[in-house]
mmCIF file of C-alpha atoms in Angstrom:
data_model
loop_
_atom_site.group_PDB
_atom_site.id
_atom_site.type_symbol
_atom_site.label_atom_id
_atom_site.label_comp_id
_atom_site.label_asym_id
_atom_site.label_seq_id
_atom_site.Cartn_x
_atom_site.Cartn_y
_atom_site.Cartn_z
ATOM 1 C CA MET A 1 14.587 -2.739 12.467
ATOM 2 C CA SER A 2 10.401 -2.364 11.682
ATOM 3 C CA GLU A 3 8.932 -3.837 9.436
ATOM 4 C CA PRO A 4 7.312 -2.372 6.014
ATOM 5 C CA VAL A 5 3.724 -0.182 6.259
ATOM 6 C CA LEU A 6 1.384 -2.998 4.055
ATOM 7 C CA PHE A 7 -0.640 -1.071 1.744
ATOM 8 C CA TYR A 8 -3.458 -2.738 0.721
ATOM 9 C CA PHE A 9 -5.960 -2.321 -3.246
ATOM 10 C CA ASP A 10 -7.279 -3.021 -5.969
ATOM 11 C CA PHE A 11 -5.948 -1.717 -8.718
ATOM 12 C CA SER A 12 -9.739 -1.301 -9.524
ATOM 13 C CA SER A 13 -10.518 1.472 -6.567
ATOM 14 C CA PRO A 14 -10.752 5.020 -7.105
ATOM 15 C CA TYR A 15 -9.645 5.796 -3.481
ATOM 16 C CA GLY A 16 -6.698 3.288 -3.801
ATOM 17 C CA TYR A 17 -5.110 5.605 -6.768
ATOM 18 C CA PHE A 18 -5.498 8.580 -4.201
ATOM 19 C CA ALA A 19 -3.298 6.715 -1.697
ATOM 20 C CA ALA A 20 -0.924 5.160 -3.998
ATOM 21 C CA VAL A 21 -0.601 8.581 -4.763
ATOM 22 C CA LYS A 22 0.737 9.822 -1.158
ATOM 23 C CA ILE A 23 1.354 6.563 0.804
ATOM 24 C CA ASP A 24 5.423 6.456 -0.179
ATOM 25 C CA GLU A 25 6.055 10.022 0.789
ATOM 26 C CA LEU A 26 3.582 10.671 4.039
ATOM 27 C CA VAL A 27 5.510 6.589 5.533
ATOM 28 C CA GLY A 28 8.896 7.605 4.038
ATOM 29 C CA GLY A 29 9.141 10.983 6.396
ATOM 30 C CA PHE A 30 9.111 8.923 9.244
ATOM 31 C CA GLY A 31 12.301 6.570 7.622
ATOM 32 C CA ARG A 32 9.660 3.449 7.172
ATOM 33 C CA THR A 33 8.976 1.708 4.214
ATOM 34 C CA VAL A 34 6.041 1.234 2.436
ATOM 35 C CA THR A 35 4.974 -2.886 0.442
ATOM 36 C CA TRP A 36 2.475 -2.834 -1.615
ATOM 37 C CA LYS A 37 0.183 -5.591 -2.095
ATOM 38 C CA PRO A 38 -3.177 -5.552 -5.048
ATOM 39 C CA MET A 39 -5.197 -7.934 -3.801
ATOM 40 C CA MET A 40 -8.696 -8.785 -5.615
ATOM 41 C CA LEU A 41 -11.280 -6.345 -4.086
ATOM 42 C CA GLY A 42 -14.294 -9.098 -5.057
ATOM 43 C CA VAL A 43 -13.170 -11.691 -3.158
ATOM 44 C CA ALA A 44 -13.112 -9.284 -0.094
ATOM 45 C CA MET A 45 -16.372 -7.860 -0.980
ATOM 46 C CA LYS A 46 -18.133 -11.703 -1.246
ATOM 47 C CA GLU A 47 -17.075 -11.631 2.341
ATOM 48 C CA THR A 48 -18.542 -8.935 3.767
ATOM 49 C CA GLY A 49 -21.583 -8.642 1.567
ATOM 50 C CA ASN A 50 -20.754 -5.385 -0.061
ATOM 51 C CA ARG A 51 -21.106 -4.363 -3.219
ATOM 52 C CA PRO A 52 -18.736 -2.339 -5.810
ATOM 53 C CA LEU A 53 -19.553 1.518 -4.540
ATOM 54 C CA ALA A 54 -20.675 2.307 -8.596
ATOM 55 C CA ASP A 55 -23.411 -0.076 -8.291
ATOM 56 C CA GLN A 56 -25.611 0.997 -5.236
ATOM 57 C CA PRO A 57 -28.315 3.914 -5.765
ATOM 58 C CA LEU A 58 -27.226 7.220 -4.780
ATOM 59 C CA LYS A 59 -23.782 5.675 -2.774
ATOM 60 C CA GLY A 60 -22.652 5.076 -6.640
ATOM 61 C CA GLU A 61 -23.618 8.894 -7.518
ATOM 62 C CA TYR A 62 -22.435 10.358 -4.188
ATOM 63 C CA CYS A 63 -18.612 9.049 -5.599
ATOM 64 C CA LYS A 64 -18.564 9.545 -8.708
ATOM 65 C CA ARG A 65 -18.486 13.138 -7.826
ATOM 66 C CA ASP A 66 -16.156 12.737 -4.870
ATOM 67 C CA TRP A 67 -13.839 11.326 -6.819
ATOM 68 C CA ASP A 68 -13.785 13.808 -8.979
ATOM 69 C CA ARG A 69 -13.685 16.768 -6.402
ATOM 70 C CA LEU A 70 -11.459 14.539 -4.480
ATOM 71 C CA ALA A 71 -8.405 14.598 -7.582
ATOM 72 C CA ARG A 72 -8.806 18.021 -8.611
ATOM 73 C CA HIS A 73 -7.970 18.876 -4.266
ATOM 74 C CA MET A 74 -5.263 16.625 -4.790
ATOM 75 C CA LYS A 75 -4.588 18.139 -8.515
ATOM 76 C CA VAL A 76 -3.573 14.703 -9.894
ATOM 77 C CA ALA A 77 -5.366 13.381 -13.614
ATOM 78 C CA TRP A 78 -8.867 11.825 -12.941
ATOM 79 C CA ARG A 79 -10.718 10.497 -15.417
ATOM 80 C CA MET A 80 -13.690 7.988 -14.782
ATOM 81 C CA PRO A 81 -12.598 4.403 -16.655
ATOM 82 C CA THR A 82 -14.755 2.836 -18.913
ATOM 83 C CA PRO A 83 -15.684 -0.361 -18.224
ATOM 84 C CA PHE A 84 -15.494 0.595 -13.925
ATOM 85 C CA PRO A 85 -15.289 -1.433 -11.865
ATOM 86 C CA ILE A 86 -13.346 -4.603 -13.104
ATOM 87 C CA ALA A 87 -11.420 -7.616 -13.154
ATOM 88 C CA THR A 88 -7.864 -6.598 -12.593
ATOM 89 C CA LEU A 89 -6.311 -10.271 -12.265
ATOM 90 C CA ALA A 90 -4.178 -9.022 -15.108
ATOM 91 C CA ALA A 91 -2.699 -6.134 -14.000
ATOM 92 C CA ALA A 92 -2.638 -7.577 -9.807
ATOM 93 C CA ARG A 93 -0.573 -11.231 -10.645
ATOM 94 C CA ALA A 94 2.386 -8.521 -12.723
ATOM 95 C CA PHE A 95 2.433 -6.921 -10.116
ATOM 96 C CA TYR A 96 3.007 -10.132 -8.084
ATOM 97 C CA TRP A 97 5.617 -10.923 -10.602
ATOM 98 C CA LEU A 98 7.513 -8.487 -11.001
ATOM 99 C CA ASP A 99 7.713 -7.462 -7.000
ATOM 100 C CA ASP A 100 9.610 -10.837 -7.063
ATOM 101 C CA LYS A 101 12.262 -9.831 -8.436
ATOM 102 C CA ASP A 102 12.120 -6.047 -8.587
ATOM 103 C CA PRO A 103 10.110 -4.435 -5.674
ATOM 104 C CA GLY A 104 10.920 -0.610 -7.217
ATOM 105 C CA LEU A 105 10.497 -1.954 -10.317
ATOM 106 C CA ALA A 106 7.095 -3.683 -8.955
ATOM 107 C CA LYS A 107 5.746 0.355 -7.406
ATOM 108 C CA ARG A 108 6.605 1.927 -11.052
ATOM 109 C CA PHE A 109 4.855 -0.673 -12.992
ATOM 110 C CA ALA A 110 2.081 0.217 -10.200
ATOM 111 C CA ARG A 111 1.798 3.825 -10.678
ATOM 112 C CA ALA A 112 1.548 3.606 -14.192
ATOM 113 C CA THR A 113 -1.424 1.414 -14.782
ATOM 114 C CA PHE A 114 -3.762 3.553 -11.741
ATOM 115 C CA ASP A 115 -2.097 6.406 -14.082
ATOM 116 C CA THR A 116 -3.597 4.402 -17.201
ATOM 117 C CA TYR A 117 -6.618 3.533 -15.339
ATOM 118 C CA PHE A 118 -7.606 6.137 -13.906
ATOM 119 C CA GLY A 119 -5.986 9.164 -14.789
ATOM 120 C CA ASN A 120 -6.318 8.204 -18.567
ATOM 121 C CA GLY A 121 -9.174 6.327 -18.668
ATOM 122 C CA ARG A 122 -8.052 3.730 -20.069
ATOM 123 C CA ASP A 123 -9.883 0.132 -19.128
ATOM 124 C CA ILE A 124 -6.676 -2.146 -17.872
ATOM 125 C CA THR A 125 -8.101 -5.482 -18.062
ATOM 126 C CA ALA A 126 -6.584 -7.023 -20.705
ATOM 127 C CA PRO A 127 -2.832 -8.185 -20.283
ATOM 128 C CA GLU A 128 -1.994 -7.119 -23.319
ATOM 129 C CA THR A 129 -2.446 -3.026 -22.056
ATOM 130 C CA VAL A 130 -1.055 -4.317 -18.998
ATOM 131 C CA ALA A 131 2.527 -5.816 -21.441
ATOM 132 C CA ASP A 132 1.679 -2.511 -23.096
ATOM 133 C CA ILE A 133 2.117 -0.354 -19.290
ATOM 134 C CA ALA A 134 5.004 -2.489 -18.336
ATOM 135 C CA ALA A 135 7.160 -2.399 -21.858
ATOM 136 C CA PRO A 136 8.481 1.440 -21.142
ATOM 137 C CA LEU A 137 9.441 0.165 -17.546
ATOM 138 C CA GLY A 138 11.919 -2.068 -19.578
ATOM 139 C CA VAL A 139 9.933 -5.752 -18.601
ATOM 140 C CA ASP A 140 9.419 -7.746 -21.553
ATOM 141 C CA ARG A 141 6.302 -8.023 -22.721
ATOM 142 C CA ALA A 142 6.541 -11.648 -23.800
ATOM 143 C CA ALA A 143 7.286 -12.595 -20.620
ATOM 144 C CA LEU A 144 4.523 -11.043 -19.140
ATOM 145 C CA LEU A 145 1.758 -12.500 -21.234
ATOM 146 C CA ALA A 146 3.591 -15.991 -20.774
ATOM 147 C CA ALA A 147 4.023 -15.098 -16.347
ATOM 148 C CA VAL A 148 -0.414 -13.778 -15.868
ATOM 149 C CA GLN A 149 -1.225 -17.140 -17.190
ATOM 150 C CA ASP A 150 1.737 -19.145 -15.116
ATOM 151 C CA PRO A 151 -0.142 -21.312 -12.451
ATOM 152 C CA ALA A 152 2.615 -20.642 -9.686
ATOM 153 C CA VAL A 153 1.201 -16.636 -10.351
ATOM 154 C CA LYS A 154 -2.061 -17.188 -10.123
ATOM 155 C CA GLU A 155 -2.046 -19.013 -6.853
ATOM 156 C CA ARG A 156 0.694 -16.285 -5.179
ATOM 157 C CA LEU A 157 -3.119 -13.865 -5.571
ATOM 158 C CA LYS A 158 -4.824 -15.967 -4.739
ATOM 159 C CA GLN A 159 -2.556 -16.471 -1.761
ATOM 160 C CA GLU A 160 -1.994 -12.530 -0.910
ATOM 161 C CA THR A 161 -5.977 -11.512 -1.182
ATOM 162 C CA ALA A 162 -6.620 -14.965 0.988
ATOM 163 C CA GLU A 163 -3.720 -13.138 3.461
ATOM 164 C CA ALA A 164 -5.144 -9.826 3.484
ATOM 165 C CA LEU A 165 -8.981 -11.220 4.907
ATOM 166 C CA ARG A 166 -6.816 -13.493 7.322
ATOM 167 C CA ARG A 167 -5.262 -9.020 8.219
ATOM 168 C CA GLY A 168 -9.229 -8.218 8.195
ATOM 169 C CA VAL A 169 -8.710 -6.484 4.544
ATOM 170 C CA PHE A 170 -12.125 -5.342 3.297
ATOM 171 C CA GLY A 171 -11.192 -2.693 1.416
ATOM 172 C CA SER A 172 -8.970 -0.453 -0.960
ATOM 173 C CA PRO A 173 -7.165 1.536 0.496
ATOM 174 C CA PHE A 174 -6.471 -0.767 3.417
ATOM 175 C CA PHE A 175 -2.877 -0.003 5.348
ATOM 176 C CA VAL A 176 -1.599 -2.552 8.048
ATOM 177 C CA VAL A 177 0.833 -0.515 10.495
ATOM 178 C CA ASP A 178 2.212 -2.440 13.513
ATOM 179 C CA GLY A 179 -0.830 -4.645 13.147
ATOM 180 C CA GLU A 180 -2.701 -1.975 13.256
ATOM 181 C CA PRO A 181 -5.647 -1.913 10.858
ATOM 182 C CA ILE A 182 -5.843 1.704 8.682
ATOM 183 C CA TRP A 183 -9.053 1.807 6.025
ATOM 184 C CA GLY A 184 -9.083 4.147 3.814
ATOM 185 C CA SER A 185 -7.271 7.250 1.611
ATOM 186 C CA ASP A 186 -9.838 9.219 4.326
ATOM 187 C CA ARG A 187 -7.499 7.850 6.602
ATOM 188 C CA LEU A 188 -3.843 8.688 5.942
ATOM 189 C CA TRP A 189 -3.924 11.061 8.858
ATOM 190 C CA MET A 190 -4.284 8.002 11.614
ATOM 191 C CA VAL A 191 -1.128 5.862 9.938
ATOM 192 C CA LYS A 192 0.718 9.384 10.014
ATOM 193 C CA HIS A 193 -0.541 9.915 14.055
ATOM 194 C CA TRP A 194 -0.068 6.230 13.985
ATOM 195 C CA LEU A 195 3.816 6.435 13.361
ATOM 196 C CA ARG A 196 4.706 9.924 15.164
ATOM 197 C CA GLU A 197 2.889 8.197 18.169
ATOM 198 C CA GLY A 198 2.304 4.670 17.920
ATOM 199 C CA GLY A 199 -1.065 4.104 19.108
ATOM 200 C CA TRP A 200 -3.721 6.306 20.781
ATOM 201 C CA MET B 1 -28.564 35.669 4.349
ATOM 202 C CA SER B 2 -26.129 31.884 3.567
ATOM 203 C CA GLU B 3 -28.051 29.302 3.971
ATOM 204 C CA PRO B 4 -27.390 26.635 6.768
ATOM 205 C CA VAL B 5 -25.101 23.921 6.727
ATOM 206 C CA LEU B 6 -27.656 21.197 7.212
ATOM 207 C CA PHE B 7 -25.796 17.825 8.718
ATOM 208 C CA TYR B 8 -27.812 14.200 8.535
ATOM 209 C CA PHE B 9 -27.425 11.571 10.792
ATOM 210 C CA ASP B 10 -29.228 8.309 13.262
ATOM 211 C CA PHE B 11 -28.718 8.860 16.882
ATOM 212 C CA SER B 12 -27.868 5.345 16.473
ATOM 213 C CA SER B 13 -24.705 6.128 14.357
ATOM 214 C CA PRO B 14 -21.169 6.174 15.836
ATOM 215 C CA TYR B 15 -20.118 8.473 13.073
ATOM 216 C CA GLY B 16 -22.807 10.874 13.783
ATOM 217 C CA TYR B 17 -21.656 11.223 17.295
ATOM 218 C CA PHE B 18 -18.264 11.368 16.560
ATOM 219 C CA ALA B 19 -19.944 14.549 13.575
ATOM 220 C CA ALA B 20 -22.108 16.153 16.343
ATOM 221 C CA VAL B 21 -18.902 17.164 18.997
ATOM 222 C CA LYS B 22 -17.528 19.177 16.338
ATOM 223 C CA ILE B 23 -19.997 20.108 14.060
ATOM 224 C CA ASP B 24 -21.929 23.490 14.801
ATOM 225 C CA GLU B 25 -18.407 24.904 16.306
ATOM 226 C CA LEU B 26 -16.520 24.430 13.067
ATOM 227 C CA VAL B 27 -19.281 25.980 10.562
ATOM 228 C CA GLY B 28 -19.862 28.658 12.881
ATOM 229 C CA GLY B 29 -16.010 29.577 12.780
ATOM 230 C CA PHE B 30 -17.698 31.018 9.174
ATOM 231 C CA GLY B 31 -20.266 32.265 10.452
ATOM 232 C CA ARG B 32 -22.516 30.070 9.880
ATOM 233 C CA THR B 33 -25.386 28.101 10.958
ATOM 234 C CA VAL B 34 -26.256 24.060 11.519
ATOM 235 C CA THR B 35 -30.040 22.464 11.407
ATOM 236 C CA TRP B 36 -29.171 19.273 12.265
ATOM 237 C CA LYS B 37 -31.925 16.339 10.639
ATOM 238 C CA PRO B 38 -32.143 13.296 12.746
ATOM 239 C CA MET B 39 -33.172 10.276 10.339
ATOM 240 C CA MET B 40 -33.637 6.510 10.401
ATOM 241 C CA LEU B 41 -31.078 5.349 8.585
ATOM 242 C CA GLY B 42 -32.592 2.206 7.787
ATOM 243 C CA VAL B 43 -35.150 3.396 5.200
ATOM 244 C CA ALA B 44 -31.549 4.654 3.219
ATOM 245 C CA MET B 45 -30.228 1.768 3.858
ATOM 246 C CA LYS B 46 -32.750 -0.407 1.892
ATOM 247 C CA GLU B 47 -32.506 1.727 -0.550
ATOM 248 C CA THR B 48 -28.746 1.435 -1.218
ATOM 249 C CA GLY B 49 -28.421 -2.400 0.202
ATOM 250 C CA ASN B 50 -26.471 -1.737 2.773
ATOM 251 C CA ARG B 51 -26.219 -3.639 6.245
ATOM 252 C CA PRO B 52 -25.181 -1.529 9.799
ATOM 253 C CA LEU B 53 -22.070 -2.017 9.869
ATOM 254 C CA ALA B 54 -21.790 -4.512 13.239
ATOM 255 C CA ASP B 55 -23.474 -6.710 10.804
ATOM 256 C CA GLN B 56 -20.624 -6.762 8.153
ATOM 257 C CA PRO B 57 -18.327 -9.564 8.668
ATOM 258 C CA LEU B 58 -14.612 -8.160 8.863
ATOM 259 C CA LYS B 59 -16.088 -4.439 9.184
ATOM 260 C CA GLY B 60 -18.003 -5.078 11.948
ATOM 261 C CA GLU B 61 -14.919 -6.185 13.744
ATOM 262 C CA TYR B 62 -12.823 -3.295 12.395
ATOM 263 C CA CYS B 63 -15.545 -0.305 13.260
ATOM 264 C CA LYS B 64 -15.929 -1.717 17.354
ATOM 265 C CA ARG B 65 -12.057 -0.978 17.205
ATOM 266 C CA ASP B 66 -12.843 2.136 15.173
ATOM 267 C CA TRP B 67 -14.686 4.104 17.321
ATOM 268 C CA ASP B 68 -12.687 3.158 20.060
ATOM 269 C CA ARG B 69 -9.253 5.239 18.966
ATOM 270 C CA LEU B 70 -11.224 7.697 17.105
ATOM 271 C CA ALA B 71 -12.585 8.611 21.058
ATOM 272 C CA ARG B 72 -9.447 8.598 22.448
ATOM 273 C CA HIS B 73 -7.717 10.220 19.982
ATOM 274 C CA MET B 74 -10.873 13.044 19.967
ATOM 275 C CA LYS B 75 -10.918 12.837 23.978
ATOM 276 C CA VAL B 76 -14.766 11.985 24.290
ATOM 277 C CA ALA B 77 -16.775 9.772 26.051
ATOM 278 C CA TRP B 78 -16.717 5.851 24.691
ATOM 279 C CA ARG B 79 -18.790 2.588 25.756
ATOM 280 C CA MET B 80 -19.960 0.615 23.468
ATOM 281 C CA PRO B 81 -23.407 -0.007 23.583
ATOM 282 C CA THR B 82 -26.190 -2.534 24.168
ATOM 283 C CA PRO B 83 -27.744 -3.933 22.276
ATOM 284 C CA PHE B 84 -25.845 -2.151 19.124
ATOM 285 C CA PRO B 85 -27.592 -0.690 16.685
ATOM 286 C CA ILE B 86 -30.901 -0.002 17.811
ATOM 287 C CA ALA B 87 -34.560 1.992 15.890
ATOM 288 C CA THR B 88 -34.060 5.477 16.952
ATOM 289 C CA LEU B 89 -37.502 6.400 16.014
ATOM 290 C CA ALA B 90 -38.395 7.446 18.946
ATOM 291 C CA ALA B 91 -35.458 9.723 20.077
ATOM 292 C CA ALA B 92 -36.226 11.422 15.922
ATOM 293 C CA ARG B 93 -39.657 11.807 16.943
ATOM 294 C CA ALA B 94 -38.396 14.049 20.484
ATOM 295 C CA PHE B 95 -36.118 15.856 18.078
ATOM 296 C CA TYR B 96 -38.732 17.502 15.851
ATOM 297 C CA TRP B 97 -40.970 17.677 18.061
ATOM 298 C CA LEU B 98 -38.709 19.796 20.174
ATOM 299 C CA ASP B 99 -36.948 21.466 17.304
ATOM 300 C CA ASP B 100 -40.499 23.608 16.525
ATOM 301 C CA LYS B 101 -39.722 24.886 19.927
ATOM 302 C CA ASP B 102 -36.634 25.446 19.865
ATOM 303 C CA PRO B 103 -34.924 24.202 18.003
ATOM 304 C CA GLY B 104 -31.242 25.164 20.687
ATOM 305 C CA LEU B 105 -33.821 22.681 23.316
ATOM 306 C CA ALA B 106 -33.467 19.975 20.553
ATOM 307 C CA LYS B 107 -29.688 19.951 19.855
ATOM 308 C CA ARG B 108 -29.273 20.399 23.471
ATOM 309 C CA PHE B 109 -31.313 16.947 23.623
ATOM 310 C CA ALA B 110 -29.945 15.508 20.324
ATOM 311 C CA ARG B 111 -26.562 15.357 22.115
ATOM 312 C CA ALA B 112 -27.627 14.759 25.286
ATOM 313 C CA THR B 113 -29.600 11.752 23.384
ATOM 314 C CA PHE B 114 -26.381 11.141 21.800
ATOM 315 C CA ASP B 115 -24.087 11.571 25.149
ATOM 316 C CA THR B 116 -26.726 8.375 26.530
ATOM 317 C CA TYR B 117 -26.451 5.866 24.090
ATOM 318 C CA PHE B 118 -22.071 6.242 23.410
ATOM 319 C CA GLY B 119 -21.433 7.865 25.887
ATOM 320 C CA ASN B 120 -22.410 6.310 28.770
ATOM 321 C CA GLY B 121 -23.599 2.848 26.771
ATOM 322 C CA ARG B 122 -27.719 2.657 28.144
ATOM 323 C CA ASP B 123 -30.045 1.639 25.482
ATOM 324 C CA ILE B 124 -32.204 4.617 24.029
ATOM 325 C CA THR B 125 -34.888 2.605 22.132
ATOM 326 C CA ALA B 126 -37.914 3.135 24.521
ATOM 327 C CA PRO B 127 -39.795 6.520 24.718
ATOM 328 C CA GLU B 128 -39.611 6.642 28.855
ATOM 329 C CA THR B 129 -35.452 6.857 28.295
ATOM 330 C CA VAL B 130 -36.008 9.842 25.274
ATOM 331 C CA ALA B 131 -38.156 11.881 27.826
ATOM 332 C CA ASP B 132 -35.544 10.412 31.252
ATOM 333 C CA ILE B 133 -32.592 12.247 28.564
ATOM 334 C CA ALA B 134 -35.423 14.824 27.919
ATOM 335 C CA ALA B 135 -36.323 15.883 31.755
ATOM 336 C CA PRO B 136 -33.741 17.323 32.489
ATOM 337 C CA LEU B 137 -33.431 20.313 30.497
ATOM 338 C CA GLY B 138 -37.159 21.237 31.423
ATOM 339 C CA VAL B 139 -39.268 18.699 28.814
ATOM 340 C CA ASP B 140 -42.524 17.570 30.400
ATOM 341 C CA ARG B 141 -42.205 14.143 30.136
ATOM 342 C CA ALA B 142 -45.545 12.828 30.322
ATOM 343 C CA ALA B 143 -46.331 15.897 26.443
ATOM 344 C CA LEU B 144 -42.876 13.902 24.713
ATOM 345 C CA LEU B 145 -44.149 10.819 25.409
ATOM 346 C CA ALA B 146 -47.875 11.420 23.611
ATOM 347 C CA ALA B 147 -45.989 13.352 21.055
ATOM 348 C CA VAL B 148 -43.815 10.464 19.877
ATOM 349 C CA GLN B 149 -46.996 8.914 19.359
ATOM 350 C CA ASP B 150 -49.003 12.002 17.566
ATOM 351 C CA PRO B 151 -49.584 10.802 14.113
ATOM 352 C CA ALA B 152 -49.034 14.411 13.112
ATOM 353 C CA VAL B 153 -44.674 13.866 14.490
ATOM 354 C CA LYS B 154 -44.354 10.728 13.547
ATOM 355 C CA GLU B 155 -45.407 11.533 9.367
ATOM 356 C CA ARG B 156 -43.523 14.573 10.349
ATOM 357 C CA LEU B 157 -39.722 12.204 10.818
ATOM 358 C CA LYS B 158 -40.796 10.190 7.335
ATOM 359 C CA GLN B 159 -40.819 13.394 5.948
ATOM 360 C CA GLU B 160 -37.920 14.288 7.257
ATOM 361 C CA THR B 161 -36.297 11.200 6.413
ATOM 362 C CA ALA B 162 -37.932 10.518 2.273
ATOM 363 C CA GLU B 163 -35.910 14.442 2.358
ATOM 364 C CA ALA B 164 -33.235 13.363 3.144
ATOM 365 C CA LEU B 165 -33.255 9.970 0.756
ATOM 366 C CA ARG B 166 -34.418 13.070 -1.890
ATOM 367 C CA ARG B 167 -31.653 14.665 -1.137
ATOM 368 C CA GLY B 168 -28.598 11.677 -1.720
ATOM 369 C CA VAL B 169 -28.019 11.108 2.016
ATOM 370 C CA PHE B 170 -27.215 7.620 2.279
ATOM 371 C CA GLY B 171 -25.711 7.268 5.360
ATOM 372 C CA SER B 172 -24.555 8.869 8.977
ATOM 373 C CA PRO B 173 -23.359 11.698 9.371
ATOM 374 C CA PHE B 174 -23.822 13.289 5.715
ATOM 375 C CA PHE B 175 -23.712 17.247 5.350
ATOM 376 C CA VAL B 176 -24.906 19.310 2.835
ATOM 377 C CA VAL B 177 -23.552 22.929 2.178
ATOM 378 C CA ASP B 178 -25.365 24.525 -0.269
ATOM 379 C CA GLY B 179 -25.793 21.951 -1.631
ATOM 380 C CA GLU B 180 -22.716 20.227 -1.994
ATOM 381 C CA PRO B 181 -22.700 16.537 -0.672
ATOM 382 C CA ILE B 182 -20.559 15.994 1.594
ATOM 383 C CA TRP B 183 -20.447 12.112 3.543
ATOM 384 C CA GLY B 184 -18.887 10.954 6.451
ATOM 385 C CA SER B 185 -16.912 12.208 9.851
ATOM 386 C CA ASP B 186 -13.562 12.252 7.770
ATOM 387 C CA ARG B 187 -15.029 15.264 5.663
ATOM 388 C CA LEU B 188 -15.541 17.601 8.122
ATOM 389 C CA TRP B 189 -11.961 19.152 6.725
ATOM 390 C CA MET B 190 -13.987 18.663 2.860
ATOM 391 C CA VAL B 191 -16.983 20.922 4.763
ATOM 392 C CA LYS B 192 -13.931 23.553 6.501
ATOM 393 C CA HIS B 193 -12.716 23.790 2.912
ATOM 394 C CA TRP B 194 -16.355 24.575 1.249
ATOM 395 C CA LEU B 195 -17.242 27.086 4.044
ATOM 396 C CA ARG B 196 -13.128 28.818 3.284
ATOM 397 C CA GLU B 197 -13.272 28.392 -0.772
ATOM 398 C CA GLY B 198 -17.157 27.726 -2.018
ATOM 399 C CA GLY B 199 -16.102 24.625 -4.479
ATOM 400 C CA TRP B 200 -12.862 22.467 -5.614
#
């Protein structure tokens, strides 16, 4: 039995959102599964010395234009959120808390979170907003609000982010396929190639 | 008559090399031409606050692995050069000097320069090496060595780099197609899409 493909992302990453729309169907076509791994991209940026795209002269403006045209090209909902970028601690902690109970539910929650932030442009920083997103999926609001403040859940996200860095993850989205690192929503063709050929 | 597609790159950019292998054939398939525009990527990096890929923890190691597998995938010669990255002033000045005489010759020189640096791993910093690369193409060594020290040629490269920044160029390769900015060797599909559809 093959290991799942790892899909690392930050909920505040537009390119993570674009990859999230496609990755499960792509990987599923090869009879493989995907494990979603939200992380704190800011921690990785401290390691690499990078800054958020939106803060970079020239590159920030370019990326905003790119997100808009990519969304039109892919025919997915897109609305530039404000504020952007944000700290996605509450969403990422809620994800891992749900993932331990039901990975399918955690993925549905993750997709709904991306849709809220980048599809509707609604700020997802506040735990209350994260609870709003999860409630229609049958998640108890009070339990979620308690979970995102639970020291064990906080620690879990820290550990997952540290594990990501150990695997060499420095951006979002970032895939690990049978140990092979593949970075960027532009590189889904490479994930496909690996799954088909097993290497280069 | 349509404007040529602009192809900005730095001779020290591996992704610029990979794009250089493909861009003319791709664009030519739509009855359009490409104008090559070497630039000083270091000047753009000062503007964006970025550092060379090879100097970035995690990302640098990842990119070295990526260049190697991309070269195998594309079946192009690849040898990680030492030193890397380098200042490519002599090559870029020689390019513009040749370009004013014969753009076809300038492109042949640019391809040979990329092949020398990334195909053979040979340092191309020294003007003498650049003269060695140009000589088999019929370029007089002494004239080239004088040209790369000519204040007018030096100024030309400065102006081309400043013009690139005004167009929003911050990386290599970077294409401008009918005013549309497209960054990265991963995005040749987007150049193609624009040439076919004229937008999104």
